[in-house]
XYZ file of C-alpha atoms in Angstrom:
577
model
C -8.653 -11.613 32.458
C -5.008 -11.204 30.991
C -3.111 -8.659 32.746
C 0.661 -8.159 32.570
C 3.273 -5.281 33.850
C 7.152 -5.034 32.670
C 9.303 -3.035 35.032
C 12.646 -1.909 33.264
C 13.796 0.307 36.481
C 15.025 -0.602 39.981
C 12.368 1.408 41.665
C 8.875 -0.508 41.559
C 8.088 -4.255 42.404
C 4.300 -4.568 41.000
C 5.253 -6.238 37.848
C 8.192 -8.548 36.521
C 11.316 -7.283 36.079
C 12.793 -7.364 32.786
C 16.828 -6.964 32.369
C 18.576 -5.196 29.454
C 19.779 -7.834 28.005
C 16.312 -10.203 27.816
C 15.790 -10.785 24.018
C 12.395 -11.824 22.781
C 12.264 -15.827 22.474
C 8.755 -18.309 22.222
C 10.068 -19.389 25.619
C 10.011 -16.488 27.415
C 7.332 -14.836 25.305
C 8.224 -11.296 26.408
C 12.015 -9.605 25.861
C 13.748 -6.722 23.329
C 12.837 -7.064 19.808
C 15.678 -6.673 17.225
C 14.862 -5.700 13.512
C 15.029 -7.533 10.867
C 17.826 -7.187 7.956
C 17.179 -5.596 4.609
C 17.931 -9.188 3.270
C 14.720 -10.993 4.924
C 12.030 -11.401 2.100
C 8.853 -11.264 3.750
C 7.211 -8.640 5.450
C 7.162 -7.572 8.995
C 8.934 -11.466 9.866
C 8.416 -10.352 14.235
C 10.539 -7.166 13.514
C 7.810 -4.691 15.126
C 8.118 -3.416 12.037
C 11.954 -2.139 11.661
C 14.723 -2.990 9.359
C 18.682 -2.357 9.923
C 21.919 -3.523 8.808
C 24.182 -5.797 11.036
C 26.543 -2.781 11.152
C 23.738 -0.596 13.610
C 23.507 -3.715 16.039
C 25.402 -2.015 18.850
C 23.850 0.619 18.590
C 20.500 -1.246 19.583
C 21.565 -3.014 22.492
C 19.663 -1.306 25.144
C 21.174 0.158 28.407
C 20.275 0.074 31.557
C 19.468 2.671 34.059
C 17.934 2.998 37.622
C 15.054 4.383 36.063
C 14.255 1.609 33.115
C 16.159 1.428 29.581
C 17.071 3.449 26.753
C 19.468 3.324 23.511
C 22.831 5.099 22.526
C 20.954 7.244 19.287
C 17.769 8.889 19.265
C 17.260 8.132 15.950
C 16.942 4.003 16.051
C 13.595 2.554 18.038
C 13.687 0.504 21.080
C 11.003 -2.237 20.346
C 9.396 -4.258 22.835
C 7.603 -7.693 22.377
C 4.834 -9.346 24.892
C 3.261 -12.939 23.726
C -0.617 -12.102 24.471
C -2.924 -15.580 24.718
C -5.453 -15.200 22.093
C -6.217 -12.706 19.201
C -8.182 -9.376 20.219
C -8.348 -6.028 21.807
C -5.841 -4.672 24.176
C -5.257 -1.477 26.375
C -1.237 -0.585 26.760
C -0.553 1.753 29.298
C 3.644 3.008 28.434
C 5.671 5.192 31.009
C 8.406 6.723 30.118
C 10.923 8.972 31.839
C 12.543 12.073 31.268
C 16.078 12.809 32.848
C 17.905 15.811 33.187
C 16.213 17.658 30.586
C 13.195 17.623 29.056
C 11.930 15.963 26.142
C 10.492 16.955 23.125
C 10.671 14.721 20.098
C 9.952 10.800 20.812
C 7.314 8.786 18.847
C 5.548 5.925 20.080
C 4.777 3.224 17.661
C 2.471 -0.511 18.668
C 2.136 -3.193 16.140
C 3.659 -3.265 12.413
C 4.908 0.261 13.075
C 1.377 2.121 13.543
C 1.859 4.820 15.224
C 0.755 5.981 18.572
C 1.877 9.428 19.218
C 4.060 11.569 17.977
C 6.516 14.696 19.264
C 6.211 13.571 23.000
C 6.895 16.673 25.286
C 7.771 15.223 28.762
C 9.396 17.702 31.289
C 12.398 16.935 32.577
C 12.638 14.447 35.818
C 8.923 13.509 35.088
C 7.356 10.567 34.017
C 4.561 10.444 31.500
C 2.139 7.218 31.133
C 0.283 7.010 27.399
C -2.554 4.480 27.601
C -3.926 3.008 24.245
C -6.118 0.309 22.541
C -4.428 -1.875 20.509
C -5.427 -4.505 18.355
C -3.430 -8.397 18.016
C -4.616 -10.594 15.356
C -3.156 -12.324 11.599
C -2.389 -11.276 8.574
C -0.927 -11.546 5.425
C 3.142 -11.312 5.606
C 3.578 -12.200 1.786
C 1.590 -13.088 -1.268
C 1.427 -16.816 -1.371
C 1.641 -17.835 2.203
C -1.007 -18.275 4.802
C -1.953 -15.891 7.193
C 0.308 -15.338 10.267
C -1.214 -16.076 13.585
C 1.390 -13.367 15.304
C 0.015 -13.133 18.994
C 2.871 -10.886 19.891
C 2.021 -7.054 20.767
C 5.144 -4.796 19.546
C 5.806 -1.937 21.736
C 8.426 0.434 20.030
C 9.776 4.238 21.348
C 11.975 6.335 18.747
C 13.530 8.880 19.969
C 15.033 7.221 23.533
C 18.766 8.407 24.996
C 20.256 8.556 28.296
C 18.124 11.212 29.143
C 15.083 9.104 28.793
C 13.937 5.657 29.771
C 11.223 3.294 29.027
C 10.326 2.647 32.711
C 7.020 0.595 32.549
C 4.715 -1.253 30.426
C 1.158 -2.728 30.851
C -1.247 -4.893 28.838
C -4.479 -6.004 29.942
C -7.913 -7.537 27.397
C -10.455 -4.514 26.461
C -13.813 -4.643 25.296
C -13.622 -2.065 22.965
C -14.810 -1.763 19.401
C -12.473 -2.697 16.198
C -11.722 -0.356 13.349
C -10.535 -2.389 10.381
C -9.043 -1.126 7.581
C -9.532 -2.616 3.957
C -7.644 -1.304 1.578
C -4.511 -0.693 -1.111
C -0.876 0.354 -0.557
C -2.031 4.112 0.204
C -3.497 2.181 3.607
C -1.146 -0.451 3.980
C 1.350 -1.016 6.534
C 5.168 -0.159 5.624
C 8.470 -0.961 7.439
C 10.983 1.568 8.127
C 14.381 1.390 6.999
C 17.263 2.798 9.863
C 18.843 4.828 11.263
C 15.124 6.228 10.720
C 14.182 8.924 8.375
C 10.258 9.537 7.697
C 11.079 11.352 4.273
C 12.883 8.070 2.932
C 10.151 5.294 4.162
C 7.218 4.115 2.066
C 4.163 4.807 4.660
C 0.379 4.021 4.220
C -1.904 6.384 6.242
C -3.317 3.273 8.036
C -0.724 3.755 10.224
C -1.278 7.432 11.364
C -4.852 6.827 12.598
C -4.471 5.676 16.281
C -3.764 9.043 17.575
C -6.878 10.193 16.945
C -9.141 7.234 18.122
C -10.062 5.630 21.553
C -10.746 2.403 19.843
C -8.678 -0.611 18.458
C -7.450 -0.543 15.220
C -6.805 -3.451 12.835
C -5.047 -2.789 9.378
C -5.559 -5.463 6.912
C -5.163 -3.267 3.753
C -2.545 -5.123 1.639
C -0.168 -3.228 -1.171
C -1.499 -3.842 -4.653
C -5.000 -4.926 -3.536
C -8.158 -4.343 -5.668
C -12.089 -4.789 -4.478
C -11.453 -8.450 -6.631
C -8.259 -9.354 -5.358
C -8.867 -8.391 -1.543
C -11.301 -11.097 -1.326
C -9.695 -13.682 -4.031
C -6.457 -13.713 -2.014
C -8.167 -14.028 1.600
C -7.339 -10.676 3.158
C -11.415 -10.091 3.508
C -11.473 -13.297 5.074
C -9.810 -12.247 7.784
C -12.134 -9.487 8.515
C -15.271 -11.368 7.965
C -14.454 -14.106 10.739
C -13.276 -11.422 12.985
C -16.535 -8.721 12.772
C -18.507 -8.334 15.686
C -21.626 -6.222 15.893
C -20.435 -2.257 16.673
C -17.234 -3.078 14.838
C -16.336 -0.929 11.695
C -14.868 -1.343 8.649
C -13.320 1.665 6.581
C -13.317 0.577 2.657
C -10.411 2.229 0.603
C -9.772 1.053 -3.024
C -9.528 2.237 -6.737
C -6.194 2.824 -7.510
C -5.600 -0.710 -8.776
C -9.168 -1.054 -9.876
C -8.605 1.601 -11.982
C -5.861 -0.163 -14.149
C -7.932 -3.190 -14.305
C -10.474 -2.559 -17.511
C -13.398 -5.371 -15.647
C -13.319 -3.439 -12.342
C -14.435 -0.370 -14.068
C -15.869 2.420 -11.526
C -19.656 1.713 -12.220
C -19.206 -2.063 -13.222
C -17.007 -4.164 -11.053
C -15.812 -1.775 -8.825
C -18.923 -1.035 -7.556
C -20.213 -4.620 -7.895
C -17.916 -5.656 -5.309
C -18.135 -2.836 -3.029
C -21.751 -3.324 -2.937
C -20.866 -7.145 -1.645
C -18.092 -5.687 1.398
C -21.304 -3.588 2.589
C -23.398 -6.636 2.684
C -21.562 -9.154 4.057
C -20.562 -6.200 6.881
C -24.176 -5.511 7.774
C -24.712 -9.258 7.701
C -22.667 -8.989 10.846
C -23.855 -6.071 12.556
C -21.181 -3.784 11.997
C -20.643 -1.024 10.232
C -19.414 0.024 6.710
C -17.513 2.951 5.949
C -16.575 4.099 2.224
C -13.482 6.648 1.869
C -12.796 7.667 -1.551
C -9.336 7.385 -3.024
C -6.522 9.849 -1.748
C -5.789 11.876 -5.087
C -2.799 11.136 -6.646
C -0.335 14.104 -7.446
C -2.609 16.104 -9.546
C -2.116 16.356 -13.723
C -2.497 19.221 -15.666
C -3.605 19.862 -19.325
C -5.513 22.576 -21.382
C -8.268 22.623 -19.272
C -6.183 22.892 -15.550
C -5.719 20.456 -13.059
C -6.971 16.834 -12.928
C -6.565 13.139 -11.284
C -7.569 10.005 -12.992
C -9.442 9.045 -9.787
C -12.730 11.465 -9.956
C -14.949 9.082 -11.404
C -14.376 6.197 -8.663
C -15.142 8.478 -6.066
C -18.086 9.896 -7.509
C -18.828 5.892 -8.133
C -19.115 5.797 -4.504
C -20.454 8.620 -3.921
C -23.621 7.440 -5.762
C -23.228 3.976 -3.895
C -23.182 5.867 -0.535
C -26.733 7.257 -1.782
C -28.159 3.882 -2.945
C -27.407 1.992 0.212
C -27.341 4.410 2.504
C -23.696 4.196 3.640
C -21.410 7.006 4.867
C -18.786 7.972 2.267
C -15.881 9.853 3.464
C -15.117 12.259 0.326
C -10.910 11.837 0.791
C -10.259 12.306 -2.922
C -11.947 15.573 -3.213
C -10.306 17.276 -0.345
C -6.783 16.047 -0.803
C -7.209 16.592 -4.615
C -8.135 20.623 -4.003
C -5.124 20.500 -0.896
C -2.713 18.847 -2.972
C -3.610 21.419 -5.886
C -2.708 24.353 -3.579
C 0.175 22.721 -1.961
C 2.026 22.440 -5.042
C 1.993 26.095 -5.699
C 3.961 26.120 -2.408
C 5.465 23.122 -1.194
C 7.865 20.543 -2.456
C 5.776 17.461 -2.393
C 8.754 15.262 -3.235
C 8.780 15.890 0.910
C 5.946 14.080 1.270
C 5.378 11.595 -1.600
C 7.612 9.007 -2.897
C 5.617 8.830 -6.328
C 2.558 10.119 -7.645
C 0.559 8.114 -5.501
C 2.675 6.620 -2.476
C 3.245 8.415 0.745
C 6.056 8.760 3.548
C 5.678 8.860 7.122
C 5.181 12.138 6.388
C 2.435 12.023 3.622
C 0.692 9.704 5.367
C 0.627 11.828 8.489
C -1.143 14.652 6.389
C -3.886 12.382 4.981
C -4.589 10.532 7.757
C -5.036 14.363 9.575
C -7.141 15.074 6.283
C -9.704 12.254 7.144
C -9.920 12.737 10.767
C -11.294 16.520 9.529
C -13.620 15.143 7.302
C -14.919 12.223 9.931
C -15.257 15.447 12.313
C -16.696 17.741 9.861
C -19.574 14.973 8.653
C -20.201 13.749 11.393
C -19.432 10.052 10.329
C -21.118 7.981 12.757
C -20.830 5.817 14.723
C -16.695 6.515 14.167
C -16.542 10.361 15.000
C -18.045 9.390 18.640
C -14.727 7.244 18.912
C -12.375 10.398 17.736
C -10.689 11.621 21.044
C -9.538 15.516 20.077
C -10.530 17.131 17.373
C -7.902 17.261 14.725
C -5.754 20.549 14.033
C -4.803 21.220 10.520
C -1.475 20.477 9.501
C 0.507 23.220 8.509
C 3.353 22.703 6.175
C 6.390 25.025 5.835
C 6.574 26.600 2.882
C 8.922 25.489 0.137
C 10.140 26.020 -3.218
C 7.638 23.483 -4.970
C 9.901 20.738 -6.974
C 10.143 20.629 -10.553
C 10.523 16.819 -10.192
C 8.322 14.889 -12.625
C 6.436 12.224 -10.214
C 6.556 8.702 -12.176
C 3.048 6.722 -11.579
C 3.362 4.284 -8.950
C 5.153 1.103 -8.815
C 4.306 -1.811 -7.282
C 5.526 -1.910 -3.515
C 7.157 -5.167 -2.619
C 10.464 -6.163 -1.189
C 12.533 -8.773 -3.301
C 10.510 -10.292 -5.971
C 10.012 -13.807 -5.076
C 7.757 -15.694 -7.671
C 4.638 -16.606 -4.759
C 1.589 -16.824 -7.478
C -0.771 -19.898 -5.876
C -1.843 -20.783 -9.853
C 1.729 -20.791 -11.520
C 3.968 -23.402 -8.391
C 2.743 -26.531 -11.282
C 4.641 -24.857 -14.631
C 7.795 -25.757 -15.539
C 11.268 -24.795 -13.754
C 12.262 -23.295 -16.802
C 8.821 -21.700 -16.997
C 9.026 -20.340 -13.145
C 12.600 -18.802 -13.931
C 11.419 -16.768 -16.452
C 8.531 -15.433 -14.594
C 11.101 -14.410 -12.312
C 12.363 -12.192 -14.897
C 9.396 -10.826 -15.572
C 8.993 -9.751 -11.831
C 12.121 -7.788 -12.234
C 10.935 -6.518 -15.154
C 8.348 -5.362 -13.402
C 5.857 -7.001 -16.350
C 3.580 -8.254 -13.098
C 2.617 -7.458 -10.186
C 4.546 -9.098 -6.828
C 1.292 -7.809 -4.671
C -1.111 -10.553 -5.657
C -2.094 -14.178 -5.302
C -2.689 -15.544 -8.561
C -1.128 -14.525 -11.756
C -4.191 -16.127 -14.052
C -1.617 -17.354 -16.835
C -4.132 -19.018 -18.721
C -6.233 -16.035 -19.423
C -6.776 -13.932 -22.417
C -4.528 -10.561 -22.712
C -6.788 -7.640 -23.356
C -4.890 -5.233 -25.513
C -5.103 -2.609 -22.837
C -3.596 -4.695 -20.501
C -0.902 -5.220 -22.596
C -0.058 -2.038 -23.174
C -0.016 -1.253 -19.290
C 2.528 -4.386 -19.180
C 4.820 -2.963 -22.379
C 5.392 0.337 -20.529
C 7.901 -1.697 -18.552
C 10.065 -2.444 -21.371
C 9.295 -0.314 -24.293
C 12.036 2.183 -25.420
C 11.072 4.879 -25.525
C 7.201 4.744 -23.601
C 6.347 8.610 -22.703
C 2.879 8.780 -21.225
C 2.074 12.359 -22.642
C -1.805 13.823 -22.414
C -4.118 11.963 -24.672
C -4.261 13.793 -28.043
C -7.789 12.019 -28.857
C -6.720 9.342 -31.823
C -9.224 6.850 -31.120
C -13.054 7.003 -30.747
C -13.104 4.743 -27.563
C -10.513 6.042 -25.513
C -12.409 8.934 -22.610
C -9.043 10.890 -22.322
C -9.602 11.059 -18.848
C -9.301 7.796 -17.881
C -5.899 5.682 -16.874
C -5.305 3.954 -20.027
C -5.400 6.825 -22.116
C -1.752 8.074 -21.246
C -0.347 4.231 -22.209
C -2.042 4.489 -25.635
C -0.503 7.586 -26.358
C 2.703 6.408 -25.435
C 2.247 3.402 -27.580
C 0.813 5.641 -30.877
C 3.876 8.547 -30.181
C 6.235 5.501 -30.056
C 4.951 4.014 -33.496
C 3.899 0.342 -31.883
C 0.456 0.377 -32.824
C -0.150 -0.727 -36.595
C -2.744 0.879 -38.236
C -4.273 -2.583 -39.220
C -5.658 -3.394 -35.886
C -7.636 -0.034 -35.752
C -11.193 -0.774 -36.916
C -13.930 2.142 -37.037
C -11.256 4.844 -35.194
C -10.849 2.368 -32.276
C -8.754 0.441 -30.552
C -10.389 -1.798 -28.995
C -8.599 -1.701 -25.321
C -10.731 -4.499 -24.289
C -10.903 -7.111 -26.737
C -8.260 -9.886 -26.480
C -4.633 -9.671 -27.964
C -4.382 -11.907 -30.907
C -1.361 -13.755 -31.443
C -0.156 -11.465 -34.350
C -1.039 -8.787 -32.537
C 1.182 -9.659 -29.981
C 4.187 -9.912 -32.056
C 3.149 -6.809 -34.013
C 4.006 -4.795 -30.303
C 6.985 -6.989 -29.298
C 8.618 -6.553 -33.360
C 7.795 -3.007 -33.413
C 9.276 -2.000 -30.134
C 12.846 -4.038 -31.303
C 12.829 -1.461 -34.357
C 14.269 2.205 -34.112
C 11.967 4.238 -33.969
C 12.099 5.376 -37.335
C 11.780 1.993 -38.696
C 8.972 0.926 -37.147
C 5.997 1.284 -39.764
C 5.811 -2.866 -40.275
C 3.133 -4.548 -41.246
C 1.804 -7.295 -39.404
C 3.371 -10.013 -42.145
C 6.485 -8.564 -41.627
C 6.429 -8.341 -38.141
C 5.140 -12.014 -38.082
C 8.503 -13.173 -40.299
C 10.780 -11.346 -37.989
C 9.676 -12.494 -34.916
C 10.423 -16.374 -36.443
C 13.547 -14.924 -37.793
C 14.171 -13.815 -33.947
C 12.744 -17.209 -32.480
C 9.447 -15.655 -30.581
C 7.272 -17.704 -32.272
C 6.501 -20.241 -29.793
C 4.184 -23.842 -29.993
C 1.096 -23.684 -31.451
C 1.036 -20.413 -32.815
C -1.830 -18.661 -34.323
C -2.351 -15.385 -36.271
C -5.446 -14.550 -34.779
C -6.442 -16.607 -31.885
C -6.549 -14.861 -28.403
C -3.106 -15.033 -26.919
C -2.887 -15.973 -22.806
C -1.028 -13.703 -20.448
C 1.658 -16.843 -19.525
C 2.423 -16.763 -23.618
C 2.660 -12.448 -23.438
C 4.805 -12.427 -20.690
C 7.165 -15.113 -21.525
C 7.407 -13.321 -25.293
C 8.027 -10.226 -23.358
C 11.034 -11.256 -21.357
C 12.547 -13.744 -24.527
C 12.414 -9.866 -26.483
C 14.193 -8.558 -24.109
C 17.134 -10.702 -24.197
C 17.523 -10.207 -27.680
């Protein structure tokens, strides 16, 4: 069985010394882990899950000390790396030492920055030892690439001065059960940017959940991931091969479902959850459905709201059908977050309407570890260590900020789409202005540039560029648009902006789902060129502008279905105009 044991102090001889100055390499396979600069493109590149600029690199040269190793500034993480020899489990056992006075605020983080406790209190002169599971394994880094095969186990402490030292660290295998996360960015793993600051740093609350657990956890939820997409671009791969019987896997999705018209709550949404719980059972483990964490709630006429109700009651009715446990997130953190912003400046704890810091995250992960507790969710409540205390927030002055919906959440934009590498240069460059644009989405595998454009698509891809595009409640225009649902804010924006032509309304409706004809197209892209005020063109004269303009492109037709390659590139030639 694999056992190892660092010593970083002068005092003990049961394990191999390890000097200040070792840095991690593949031959030593153990040694200090630096982070990564904001410059490096993919995602968690064997940084432990820490970025900083070359000007904070003496400030993260650890120091040594008779009673292990610390850093100049308690605000920048020590990280430490150890090459395990095969994919699994692990229990960590981490010592560290107080000095002259005692300590009150360090943080221990394992992994992609997953954190493993928080606020350490360690009197002074005393040593305290934290023993966790931990799990090793690959993952995605960045759309496009294969999976890393990372066998190295990050060990990182925030929060370390001269008056406290990593003294120790031990890994050995465990035979302990796996808790994998599928999911979307609300899950995901994030990066931290330093000197660290949890208010500024995107956080998913897949990283707050080891506290509470005496199990492994493995996080393979994935920013911009839908029930479709987490299988079509191999993250659910990774979980399938990996499932063992008394394993569990925790299924978190819908915000990007929701802005996808196919993966509708009771169609393919549920469709494809229904599939994740059979091909879990097929392996003996367990599945485990969480409802979406409400975004910032809305309010109208008729009080407060979020877009997400109906795909948790979606799953709600599949927990029923199949008999799976369905942890109700969306309904508690919708009827928190409605009486937190009568008190509290969520702009503390958010980053958008839907995205949360280190500090979000904290609270919802504490929200689900009361609900596992509350319902009994077996077999994971049996695996909960302590029972969760609330989290009390201070009180505030709540924000008048407006929260913009989400954005996507990606580092530089780097064109990694499997079914566009055979188009054109040309072609390629100006998809790379359309990820700036932020016309797609830089979370995803394929692109699909070859098929139709539904019109409410489109209109979800226009908000990027349209001038102006004010999402504004749903006044109730159109027969089949439920005002309650996402794409009802985009068509308002569209009708108060004057870019929808009365023409293509047939029967008092606007067909969000049918495909986007080629005039169509141009109707939208013409339109939105116009002032405002001269916007009421007809679909001829839109047509003879556009060729005036040059966006008519190679075999153009009036009303044949237009692809999303031919939308896109129309978009971005627009907007150089």
């Amino acid at each position: 069985m694999f056992y190892q044991k660092f010593l970083f102090n002068t005092t003990e001889n049961d394990g191999t010394h390890v000097a200040a100055t070792a840095v991690y390499s593949a031959a030593t396979q153990y040694g200090f882990v630096p982070p990564s600069s904001p410059q490096e493109v993919n995602v968690f590149p064997g940084n432990g899950g820490w970025i900083a600029n070359k000007k904070l690199t003496p400030d993260l040269q650890p120091q040594q000390h008779d009673n292990g190793v610390s850093l100049a500034k308690s605000h920048l993480p020590l990280c430490f790396g150890i090459c395990v020899p095969e994919a699994g489990n692990y229990q960590i056992a981490v010592t560290i030492q107080a000095g002259a006075t005692a300590l009150n605020s360090l943080n221990l983080y394992y992994g992609r920055r997953q954190l493993v406790r928080e606020h350490l209190h360690i009197a002074a002169h005393q040593q305290l030892t934290i023993e966790f599971y931990a799990h090793v394994g690959s993952y995605y880094q960045a759309v496009g690439t294969a999976p890393i095969s990372d066998n190295t186990m990050y060990i990182s402490v925030l929060g370390l001065t001269s008056n406290a030292t990593l003294s120790a660290i031990s890994i050995k295998e465990a035979a302990v059960p796996t808790l994998y996360l599928a999911g979307d960015s609300i899950v995901a793993d994030n990066e931290a940017k330093l000197p660290y600051a949890g208010q500024s740093n995107g956080c998913g609350w897949g990283q707050m959940l080891a506290p509470y657990f005496d199990l492994a956890i493995d996080n393979q939820a994935h920013n911009g991931m839908t029930t479709a997409c987490f299988r079509d671009d191999g993250h659910w791969q990774l979980i399938e091969q990996a499932l063992q019987p008394q394993d569990i896997v925790l299924f978190h999705f819908g915000h990007n479902d929701q802005k996808r018209r196919y993966l509708s709550a009771y169609g393919g949404f549920s469709t494809n959850l229904r599939r994740f719980i059979k091909d879990v059972r097929a392996k003996g483990a367990t599945p485990i459905l969480v409802t979406s964490l409400s975004r910032i709630p809305k309010q109208d006429a008729n009080g407060k709201y979020d877009l997400l109700a109906e795909y948790a009651q979606a799953e709600l009715r599949l927990g029923q059908e199949l008999d799976v446990p369905v942890i109700d997130l969306h309904q508690f953190s919708f009827e928190q977050l409605c009486t937190l912003q009568e008190k509290v400046d969520l702009t503390q704890y958010f980053n958008d309407a839907a995205h949360t810091n280190d500090y979000g995250a904290a609270l919802a992960a504490n929200w689900l570890v009361q609900l596992i507790t509350q319902q009994k969710i077996a077999p994971l409540a049996n695996y909960i260590t302590a029972a969760p205390k609330p989290i009390t927030l201070q009180a505030t002055l709540p924000t008048e900020k407006h929260f913009a919906n989400e954005q996507p959440i990606s580092k530089q934009p780097v064109l990694g789409y499997s079914d566009t590498k055979f188009l054109p240069a040309t072609i390629q460059k100006e998809l790379q202005v359309a990820l700036r644009l932020h016309l797609i989405d830089p979370c995803v595998r394929y692109l699909h540039p070859y098929a139709d454009m539904p019109r409410g698509q489109f209109l979800y891809l226009l908000a990027a560029v349209a001038k102006p595009f004010v999402q504004n409640d749903y006044q109730g225009q159109y027969a089949d648009v439920y005002r309650y649902e996402w794409d009802a804010a985009y068509v308002q924006a569209a009708i108060d902006a004057q870019l929808i032509d009365p023409a293509t309304i047939s029967d008092d409706q606007i067909r969000l789902d049918d495909p986007l004809t080629g005039q169509e197209l141009l109707s939208f892209v013409v339109r939105n060129l116009q002032p405002i005020t001269q916007r009421q063109l007809s679909l001829r004269a839109c047509e003879k502008i556009a060729t005036q303009l040059g966006l008519i492109w190679p075999n153009y037709s009036a009303t044949a279905p237009v692809d999303r390659l031919t939308c896109l590139l129309t978009l971005v030639h627009a907007t150089e105009i």
